[in-house]
Amino acid sequence: MLSSQKARVARSRRNRKRRDLLDRCLYYRGRGRFEELESRLVLSANPFYSADSATSGVDLTLRVQEDRLRLFDASETEVASATLAEITELVRIVGSQHDDAFHFDISTSLATANLSAAILFEGGVGSDTVFGPDSVSFWTVTGDQTGNLGGSDVLQFTSTENLTGGAADDSFNFTEAGSLSGVIDGGLG
């Protein structure tokens, strides 16, 4: 008889816990509030290119040529490539743990017309520089070492300390949260 009484008490406790949980859910139902979060970068699992294991800084140039997105190293050797039709999600390029240079050799109008997804350059630990195209460009620094060129749907950059414009006019804007620890150089424009 004692064991059946213990079983009834245990069931009663479980039922009380369930009722309490249900009561709390009903109480909060319909009272939830949603706040808009700040925009975030969603990183693709597989980078288009990664120099993470490089033993020195890299110098990379990204171009659109012959209906392909092509990434070249300093010696003009192609290190990554994809047809424009293959690109359906964020194109992620990861720099090394050293001082890197990333040349975005695509006008923002060409990028907008031909790329269905944005480019993301992740500078890494070193003192990294993004070089803009030789066309009119609008840069926005939106966070600490973070921002975009031509809007967030063209080129995004993170962990990037320095920005250098191309041969045409460049405009550099900072949001309230935007900051860079390096240099902004307007280039030849």
PDB file of N, CA and C in Angstrom, residues 62-64 69 103-115 119 131-138 149-150 153-155 168 170:
ATOM      1  N   LEU A  62      40.032  40.116 -56.903  1.00  0.00           N
ATOM      2  CA  LEU A  62      38.784  39.493 -57.355  1.00  0.00           C
ATOM      3  C   LEU A  62      38.282  40.221 -58.592  1.00  0.00           C
ATOM      4  N   ARG A  63      37.968  39.435 -59.656  1.00  0.00           N
ATOM      5  CA  ARG A  63      37.480  39.997 -60.916  1.00  0.00           C
ATOM      6  C   ARG A  63      36.336  39.161 -61.464  1.00  0.00           C
ATOM      7  N   VAL A  64      35.536  39.798 -62.323  1.00  0.00           N
ATOM      8  CA  VAL A  64      34.566  39.062 -63.143  1.00  0.00           C
ATOM      9  C   VAL A  64      35.141  39.047 -64.548  1.00  0.00           C
ATOM     10  N   LEU A  69      33.502  34.391 -61.799  1.00  0.00           N
ATOM     11  CA  LEU A  69      34.102  35.133 -60.700  1.00  0.00           C
ATOM     12  C   LEU A  69      35.447  34.477 -60.453  1.00  0.00           C
ATOM     13  N   HIS A 103      42.003  43.179 -53.328  1.00  0.00           N
ATOM     14  CA  HIS A 103      41.648  44.131 -54.379  1.00  0.00           C
ATOM     15  C   HIS A 103      40.315  43.711 -54.980  1.00  0.00           C
ATOM     16  N   PHE A 104      39.319  44.571 -54.830  1.00  0.00           N
ATOM     17  CA  PHE A 104      38.000  44.319 -55.405  1.00  0.00           C
ATOM     18  C   PHE A 104      37.974  45.012 -56.759  1.00  0.00           C
ATOM     19  N   ASP A 105      38.339  44.274 -57.804  1.00  0.00           N
ATOM     20  CA  ASP A 105      38.524  44.830 -59.139  1.00  0.00           C
ATOM     21  C   ASP A 105      37.246  44.652 -59.972  1.00  0.00           C
ATOM     22  N   ILE A 106      36.118  44.999 -59.361  1.00  0.00           N
ATOM     23  CA  ILE A 106      34.809  44.882 -60.018  1.00  0.00           C
ATOM     24  C   ILE A 106      34.052  46.167 -59.697  1.00  0.00           C
ATOM     25  N   SER A 107      33.560  46.849 -60.708  1.00  0.00           N
ATOM     26  CA  SER A 107      32.774  48.050 -60.414  1.00  0.00           C
ATOM     27  C   SER A 107      31.496  47.621 -59.696  1.00  0.00           C
ATOM     28  N   THR A 108      30.994  48.492 -58.836  1.00  0.00           N
ATOM     29  CA  THR A 108      29.795  48.127 -58.079  1.00  0.00           C
ATOM     30  C   THR A 108      28.604  47.911 -59.007  1.00  0.00           C
ATOM     31  N   SER A 109      28.536  48.650 -60.116  1.00  0.00           N
ATOM     32  CA  SER A 109      27.420  48.440 -61.060  1.00  0.00           C
ATOM     33  C   SER A 109      27.542  47.083 -61.748  1.00  0.00           C
ATOM     34  N   LEU A 110      28.756  46.672 -62.101  1.00  0.00           N
ATOM     35  CA  LEU A 110      28.963  45.344 -62.692  1.00  0.00           C
ATOM     36  C   LEU A 110      28.643  44.253 -61.680  1.00  0.00           C
ATOM     37  N   ALA A 111      29.050  44.456 -60.439  1.00  0.00           N
ATOM     38  CA  ALA A 111      28.751  43.464 -59.391  1.00  0.00           C
ATOM     39  C   ALA A 111      27.246  43.339 -59.183  1.00  0.00           C
ATOM     40  N   THR A 112      26.560  44.464 -59.098  1.00  0.00           N
ATOM     41  CA  THR A 112      25.110  44.437 -58.891  1.00  0.00           C
ATOM     42  C   THR A 112      24.402  43.748 -60.050  1.00  0.00           C
ATOM     43  N   ALA A 113      24.859  43.991 -61.272  1.00  0.00           N
ATOM     44  CA  ALA A 113      24.219  43.412 -62.451  1.00  0.00           C
ATOM     45  C   ALA A 113      24.514  41.925 -62.633  1.00  0.00           C
ATOM     46  N   ASN A 114      25.681  41.462 -62.171  1.00  0.00           N
ATOM     47  CA  ASN A 114      26.106  40.096 -62.492  1.00  0.00           C
ATOM     48  C   ASN A 114      26.149  39.112 -61.327  1.00  0.00           C
ATOM     49  N   LEU A 115      26.213  39.609 -60.096  1.00  0.00           N
ATOM     50  CA  LEU A 115      26.324  38.699 -58.953  1.00  0.00           C
ATOM     51  C   LEU A 115      24.984  38.599 -58.236  1.00  0.00           C
ATOM     52  N   ILE A 119      29.751  39.542 -51.798  1.00  0.00           N
ATOM     53  CA  ILE A 119      31.096  39.059 -51.507  1.00  0.00           C
ATOM     54  C   ILE A 119      31.410  39.474 -50.076  1.00  0.00           C
ATOM     55  N   PHE A 131      41.161  47.243 -51.234  1.00  0.00           N
ATOM     56  CA  PHE A 131      41.352  48.212 -52.297  1.00  0.00           C
ATOM     57  C   PHE A 131      40.110  48.195 -53.177  1.00  0.00           C
ATOM     58  N   GLY A 132      39.557  49.372 -53.432  1.00  0.00           N
ATOM     59  CA  GLY A 132      38.351  49.473 -54.245  1.00  0.00           C
ATOM     60  C   GLY A 132      38.651  49.501 -55.731  1.00  0.00           C
ATOM     61  N   PRO A 133      37.598  49.428 -56.546  1.00  0.00           N
ATOM     62  CA  PRO A 133      37.757  49.423 -58.003  1.00  0.00           C
ATOM     63  C   PRO A 133      38.056  50.827 -58.539  1.00  0.00           C
ATOM     64  N   ASP A 134      38.454  50.894 -59.798  1.00  0.00           N
ATOM     65  CA  ASP A 134      38.719  52.174 -60.449  1.00  0.00           C
ATOM     66  C   ASP A 134      37.421  52.744 -61.032  1.00  0.00           C
ATOM     67  N   SER A 135      36.389  52.755 -60.230  1.00  0.00           N
ATOM     68  CA  SER A 135      35.102  53.350 -60.611  1.00  0.00           C
ATOM     69  C   SER A 135      34.551  54.059 -59.377  1.00  0.00           C
ATOM     70  N   VAL A 136      33.592  54.940 -59.577  1.00  0.00           N
ATOM     71  CA  VAL A 136      33.002  55.676 -58.460  1.00  0.00           C
ATOM     72  C   VAL A 136      32.498  54.670 -57.427  1.00  0.00           C
ATOM     73  N   SER A 137      32.910  54.848 -56.166  1.00  0.00           N
ATOM     74  CA  SER A 137      32.572  53.866 -55.127  1.00  0.00           C
ATOM     75  C   SER A 137      32.122  54.558 -53.845  1.00  0.00           C
ATOM     76  N   PHE A 138      31.148  53.938 -53.211  1.00  0.00           N
ATOM     77  CA  PHE A 138      30.630  54.425 -51.938  1.00  0.00           C
ATOM     78  C   PHE A 138      30.924  53.389 -50.859  1.00  0.00           C
ATOM     79  N   LEU A 149      31.225  48.039 -49.354  1.00  0.00           N
ATOM     80  CA  LEU A 149      31.528  48.857 -50.518  1.00  0.00           C
ATOM     81  C   LEU A 149      30.382  48.660 -51.495  1.00  0.00           C
ATOM     82  N   GLY A 150      29.689  49.730 -51.820  1.00  0.00           N
ATOM     83  CA  GLY A 150      28.575  49.619 -52.762  1.00  0.00           C
ATOM     84  C   GLY A 150      27.309  49.051 -52.158  1.00  0.00           C
ATOM     85  N   ASP A 153      24.912  44.322 -50.370  1.00  0.00           N
ATOM     86  CA  ASP A 153      24.680  43.293 -51.383  1.00  0.00           C
ATOM     87  C   ASP A 153      25.802  43.225 -52.420  1.00  0.00           C
ATOM     88  N   VAL A 154      26.859  44.043 -52.246  1.00  0.00           N
ATOM     89  CA  VAL A 154      27.988  44.016 -53.181  1.00  0.00           C
ATOM     90  C   VAL A 154      29.222  43.435 -52.479  1.00  0.00           C
ATOM     91  N   LEU A 155      29.918  44.235 -51.670  1.00  0.00           N
ATOM     92  CA  LEU A 155      31.106  43.757 -50.951  1.00  0.00           C
ATOM     93  C   LEU A 155      30.970  44.113 -49.481  1.00  0.00           C
ATOM     94  N   ALA A 168      38.866  56.429 -59.470  1.00  0.00           N
ATOM     95  CA  ALA A 168      37.712  57.330 -59.593  1.00  0.00           C
ATOM     96  C   ALA A 168      37.356  57.880 -58.211  1.00  0.00           C
ATOM     97  N   ASP A 170      35.766  58.383 -54.669  1.00  0.00           N
ATOM     98  CA  ASP A 170      35.318  57.497 -53.599  1.00  0.00           C
ATOM     99  C   ASP A 170      34.683  58.331 -52.501  1.00  0.00           C
TER     100      ASP A 170
END
